[in-house]
Short mmCIF file of C-alpha atoms in Angstrom, two decimals:
data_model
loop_
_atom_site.label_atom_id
_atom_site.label_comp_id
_atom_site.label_asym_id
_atom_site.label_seq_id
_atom_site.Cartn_x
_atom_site.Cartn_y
_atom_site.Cartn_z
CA UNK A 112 0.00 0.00 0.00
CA UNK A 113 1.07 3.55 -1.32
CA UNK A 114 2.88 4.95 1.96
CA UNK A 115 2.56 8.71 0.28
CA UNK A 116 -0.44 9.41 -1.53
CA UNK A 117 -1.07 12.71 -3.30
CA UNK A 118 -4.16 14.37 -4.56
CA UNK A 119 -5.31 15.23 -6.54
CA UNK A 120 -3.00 13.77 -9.22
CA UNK A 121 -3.83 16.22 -12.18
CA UNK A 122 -5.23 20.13 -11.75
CA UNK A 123 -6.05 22.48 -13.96
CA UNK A 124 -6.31 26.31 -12.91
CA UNK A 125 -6.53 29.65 -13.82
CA UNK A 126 -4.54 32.55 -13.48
CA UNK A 127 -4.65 33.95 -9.91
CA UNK A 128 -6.98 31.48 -8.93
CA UNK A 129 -6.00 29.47 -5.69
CA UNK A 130 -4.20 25.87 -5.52
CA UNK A 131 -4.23 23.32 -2.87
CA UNK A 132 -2.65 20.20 -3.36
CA UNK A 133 -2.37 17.43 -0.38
CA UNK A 134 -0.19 15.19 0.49
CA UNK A 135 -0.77 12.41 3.04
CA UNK A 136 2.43 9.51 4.30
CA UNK A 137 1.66 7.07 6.66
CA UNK A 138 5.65 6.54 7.15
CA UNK A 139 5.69 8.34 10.44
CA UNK A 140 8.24 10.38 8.99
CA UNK A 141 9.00 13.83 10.96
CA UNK A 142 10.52 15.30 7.65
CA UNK A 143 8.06 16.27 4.49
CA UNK A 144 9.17 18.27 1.65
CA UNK A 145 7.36 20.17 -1.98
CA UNK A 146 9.52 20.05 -4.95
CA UNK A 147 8.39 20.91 -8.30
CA UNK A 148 10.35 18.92 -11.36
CA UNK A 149 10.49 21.09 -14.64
CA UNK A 150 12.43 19.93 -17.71
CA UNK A 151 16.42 20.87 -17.55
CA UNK A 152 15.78 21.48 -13.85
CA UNK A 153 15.27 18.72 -12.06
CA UNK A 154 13.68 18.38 -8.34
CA UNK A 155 13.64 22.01 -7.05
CA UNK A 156 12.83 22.02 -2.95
CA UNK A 157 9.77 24.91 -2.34
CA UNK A 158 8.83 23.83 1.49
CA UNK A 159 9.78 21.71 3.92
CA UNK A 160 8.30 20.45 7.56
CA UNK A 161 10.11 19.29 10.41
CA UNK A 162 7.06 18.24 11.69
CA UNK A 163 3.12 18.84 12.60
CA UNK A 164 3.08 22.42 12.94
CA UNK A 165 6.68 23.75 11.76
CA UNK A 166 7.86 24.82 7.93
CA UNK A 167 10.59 26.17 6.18
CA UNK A 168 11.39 27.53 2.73
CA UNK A 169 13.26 26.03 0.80
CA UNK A 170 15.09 27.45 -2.29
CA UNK A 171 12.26 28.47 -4.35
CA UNK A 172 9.22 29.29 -2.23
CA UNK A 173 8.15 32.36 -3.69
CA UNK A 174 4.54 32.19 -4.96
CA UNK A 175 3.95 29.27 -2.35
CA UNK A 176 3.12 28.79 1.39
CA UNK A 177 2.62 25.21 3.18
CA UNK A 178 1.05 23.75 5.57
CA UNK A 179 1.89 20.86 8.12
CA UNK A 180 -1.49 20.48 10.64
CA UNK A 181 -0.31 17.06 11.84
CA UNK A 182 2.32 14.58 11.28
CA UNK A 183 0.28 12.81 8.11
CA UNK A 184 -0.64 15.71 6.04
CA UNK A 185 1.59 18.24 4.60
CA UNK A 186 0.13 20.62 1.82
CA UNK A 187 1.39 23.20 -0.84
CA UNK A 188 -0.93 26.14 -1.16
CA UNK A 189 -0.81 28.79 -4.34
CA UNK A 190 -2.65 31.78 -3.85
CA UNK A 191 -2.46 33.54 -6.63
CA UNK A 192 -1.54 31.06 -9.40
CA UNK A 193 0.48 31.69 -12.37
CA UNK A 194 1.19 30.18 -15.68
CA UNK A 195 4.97 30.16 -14.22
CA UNK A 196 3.57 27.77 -11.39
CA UNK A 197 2.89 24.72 -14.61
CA UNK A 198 4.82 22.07 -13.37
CA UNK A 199 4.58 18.49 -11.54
CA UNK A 200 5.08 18.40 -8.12
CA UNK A 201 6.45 16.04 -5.79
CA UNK A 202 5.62 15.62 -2.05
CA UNK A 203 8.47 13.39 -0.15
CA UNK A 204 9.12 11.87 3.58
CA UNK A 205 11.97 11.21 5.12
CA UNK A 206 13.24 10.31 8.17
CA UNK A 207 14.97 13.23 11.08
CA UNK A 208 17.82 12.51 13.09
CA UNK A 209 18.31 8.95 14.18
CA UNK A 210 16.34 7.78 11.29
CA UNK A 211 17.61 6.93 8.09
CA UNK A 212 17.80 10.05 6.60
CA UNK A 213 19.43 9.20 3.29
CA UNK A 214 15.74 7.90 1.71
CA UNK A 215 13.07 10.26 0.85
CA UNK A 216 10.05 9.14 -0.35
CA UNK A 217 8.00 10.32 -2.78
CA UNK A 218 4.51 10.73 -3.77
CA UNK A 219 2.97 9.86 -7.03
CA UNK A 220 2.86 13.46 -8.21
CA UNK A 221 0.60 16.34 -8.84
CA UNK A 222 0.39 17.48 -12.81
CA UNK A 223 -0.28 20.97 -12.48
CA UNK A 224 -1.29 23.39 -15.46
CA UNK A 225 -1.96 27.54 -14.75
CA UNK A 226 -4.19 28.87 -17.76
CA UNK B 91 26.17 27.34 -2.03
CA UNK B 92 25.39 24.02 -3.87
CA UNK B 93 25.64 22.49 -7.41
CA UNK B 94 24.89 19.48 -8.92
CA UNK B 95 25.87 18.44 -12.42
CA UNK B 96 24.53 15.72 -14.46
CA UNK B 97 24.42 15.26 -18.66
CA UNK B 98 21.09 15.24 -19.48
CA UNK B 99 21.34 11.81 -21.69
CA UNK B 100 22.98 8.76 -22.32
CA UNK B 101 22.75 5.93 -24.59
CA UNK B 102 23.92 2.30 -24.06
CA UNK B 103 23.77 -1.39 -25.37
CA UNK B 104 21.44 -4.08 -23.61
CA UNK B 105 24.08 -6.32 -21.99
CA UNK B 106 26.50 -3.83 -21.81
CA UNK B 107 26.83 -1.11 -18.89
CA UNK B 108 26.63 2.60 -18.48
CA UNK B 109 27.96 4.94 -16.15
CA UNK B 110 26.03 7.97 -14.93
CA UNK B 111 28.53 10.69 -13.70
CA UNK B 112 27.68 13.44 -11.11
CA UNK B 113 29.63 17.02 -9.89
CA UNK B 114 29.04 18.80 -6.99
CA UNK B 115 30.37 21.87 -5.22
CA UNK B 116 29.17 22.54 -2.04
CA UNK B 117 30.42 24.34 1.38
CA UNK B 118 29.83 20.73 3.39
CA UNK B 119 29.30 17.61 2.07
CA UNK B 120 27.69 15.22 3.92
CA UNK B 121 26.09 12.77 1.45
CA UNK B 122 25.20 11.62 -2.21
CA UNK B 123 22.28 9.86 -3.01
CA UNK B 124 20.38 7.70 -6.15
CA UNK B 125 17.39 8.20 -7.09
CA UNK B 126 16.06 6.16 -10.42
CA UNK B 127 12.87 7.68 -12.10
CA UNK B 128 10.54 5.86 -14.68
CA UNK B 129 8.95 8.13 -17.66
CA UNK B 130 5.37 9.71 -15.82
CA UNK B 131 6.60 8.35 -12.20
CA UNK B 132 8.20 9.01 -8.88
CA UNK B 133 11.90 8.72 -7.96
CA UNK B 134 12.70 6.01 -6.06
CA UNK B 135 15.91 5.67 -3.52
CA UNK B 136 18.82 3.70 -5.27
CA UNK B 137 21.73 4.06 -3.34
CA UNK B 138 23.51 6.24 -0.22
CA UNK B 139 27.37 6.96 -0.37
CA UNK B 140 29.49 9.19 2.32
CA UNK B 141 32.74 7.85 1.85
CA UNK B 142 34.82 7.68 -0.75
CA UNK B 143 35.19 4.10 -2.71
CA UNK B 144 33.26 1.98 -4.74
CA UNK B 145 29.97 0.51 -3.01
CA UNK B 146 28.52 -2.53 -4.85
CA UNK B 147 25.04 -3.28 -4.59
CA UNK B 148 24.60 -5.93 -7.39
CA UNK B 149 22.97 -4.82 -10.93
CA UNK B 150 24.45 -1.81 -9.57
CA UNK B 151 27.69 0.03 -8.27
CA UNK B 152 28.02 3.83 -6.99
CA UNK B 153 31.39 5.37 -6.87
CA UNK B 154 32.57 8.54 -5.09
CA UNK B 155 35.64 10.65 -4.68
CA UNK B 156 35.10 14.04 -1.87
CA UNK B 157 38.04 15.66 -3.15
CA UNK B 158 37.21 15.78 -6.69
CA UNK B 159 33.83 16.40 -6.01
CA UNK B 160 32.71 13.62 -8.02
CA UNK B 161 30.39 10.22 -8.34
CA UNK B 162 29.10 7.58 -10.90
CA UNK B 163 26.20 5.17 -10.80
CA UNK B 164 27.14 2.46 -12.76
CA UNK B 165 24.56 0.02 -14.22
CA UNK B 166 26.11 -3.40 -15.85
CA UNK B 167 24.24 -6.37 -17.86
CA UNK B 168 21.99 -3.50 -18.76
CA UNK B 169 18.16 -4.39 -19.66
CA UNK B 170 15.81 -2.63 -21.54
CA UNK B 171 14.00 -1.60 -18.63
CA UNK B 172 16.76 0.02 -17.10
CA UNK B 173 15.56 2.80 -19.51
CA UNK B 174 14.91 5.47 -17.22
CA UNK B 175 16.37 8.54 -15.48
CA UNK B 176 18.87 8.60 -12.70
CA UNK B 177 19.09 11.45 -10.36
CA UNK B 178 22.08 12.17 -8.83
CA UNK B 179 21.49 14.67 -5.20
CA UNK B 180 24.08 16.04 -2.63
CA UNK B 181 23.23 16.58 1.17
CA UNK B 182 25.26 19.06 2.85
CA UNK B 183 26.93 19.39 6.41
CA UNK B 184 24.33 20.38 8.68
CA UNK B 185 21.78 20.73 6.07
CA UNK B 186 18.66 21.54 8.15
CA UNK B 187 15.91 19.12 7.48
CA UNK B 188 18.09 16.99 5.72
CA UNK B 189 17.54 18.54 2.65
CA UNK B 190 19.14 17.37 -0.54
CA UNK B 191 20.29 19.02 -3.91
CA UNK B 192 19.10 17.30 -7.09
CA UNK B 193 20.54 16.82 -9.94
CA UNK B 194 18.78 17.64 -13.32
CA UNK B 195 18.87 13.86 -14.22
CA UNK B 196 20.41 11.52 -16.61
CA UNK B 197 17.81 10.02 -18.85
CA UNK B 198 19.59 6.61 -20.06
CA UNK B 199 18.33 5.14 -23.15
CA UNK B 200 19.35 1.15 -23.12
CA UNK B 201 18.79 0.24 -27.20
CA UNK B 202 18.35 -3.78 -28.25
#
């Protein structure tokens, strides 16, 4: 069984309309992270959680804010979307310190498309 | 601050091997990890490596040297469905939240 799930799994929005996408892992992992992948980019880190009630930016998290209300359920929220925002995005877990922190793992994805 | 370098493609043989190659530059290393992603899906963990040497774990091997800044995933007896990209990501020295720099990805191409 899935141990993160994502949803929903495709989205289609328009301009400066607001985004939510979930993310649920039943790994008790403290650590849950947001990257978006975009051709000749690669994984790109927008938030991060340390745990239920704590996040972080990461390198790109302008245009984004997060949300960690318990250890499960970590989500991404766009305010005001923009076509810039298109991407897929990846929701990870991972172990904190005395876990194995080496493995993240990831979600199935969110396809995400700004008209 | 960080960088990861991969080339964005390679081509092999089935039967034969290929060697993914990864760069970094970063102010503390403390890390490289594999990732393998299939076309439309989620990367999945491959392999960990801190210390320098060659770590064999079967189908495949990871390599890394801290001074040059360097690592390789090598794949051998390659299979069609090894056709996929490998992602190549750097943890640094008290990187809070144990975040990790990716890689753009090497898309590898195994041909018949």
């Amino acid at each position: 069984e899935a141990a993160v799930t994502q949803s929903p799994r495709n989205k289609v929005a328009v301009t400066g309309g607001k985004v939510t996408l979930s993310c649920n892992q039943t790994n008790n992992h403290n650590n849950m992270y947001w990257y978006r992948q975009d051709t000749g980019h690669g994984l790109r880190l927008i938030h991060y959680s340390y745990g239920a009630g704590s996040t972080e930016k990461g390198d790109i998290p302008d245009g984004y804010k997060a949300s960690r209300p318990s250890q499960e359920n970590f989500s991404l929220i766009l305010e005001l979307a923009t076509p810039s925002q298109t991407s897929v995005y990846f929701c990870a877990s991972g172990a904190g310190l005395g876990g194995n922190y080496a493995e993240q793992f990831f979600g199935p994805g969110t396809r995400l498309t700004v008209l | 601050g960080q960088g990861v370098e991969q080339p964005a493609k390679l081509m092999s043989v089935e039967g034969t091997f290929a060697r993914v190659n990864c760069t970094y530059s970063t102010s503390g290393f403390n890390g490289l990890s594999w990732y393998q992603q299939r076309e439309g899906q989620a990367p999945v963990f491959l392999s960990y490596v801190v210390l320098d040497g060659l770590k064999d774990s079967g189908h495949f091997s990871t390599f890394l040297s801290r001074s040059n800044g360097y690592s390789y995933l090598l794949l051998t007896e390659l299979q069609i469905k090894d056709s996929a990209s490998y992602l190549c990501a750097v943890r640094a020295r008290n990187s809070a939240g144990n975040k990790l720099t990716f890689g753009i990805g090497t898309r590898v191409l195994v041909r018949p």
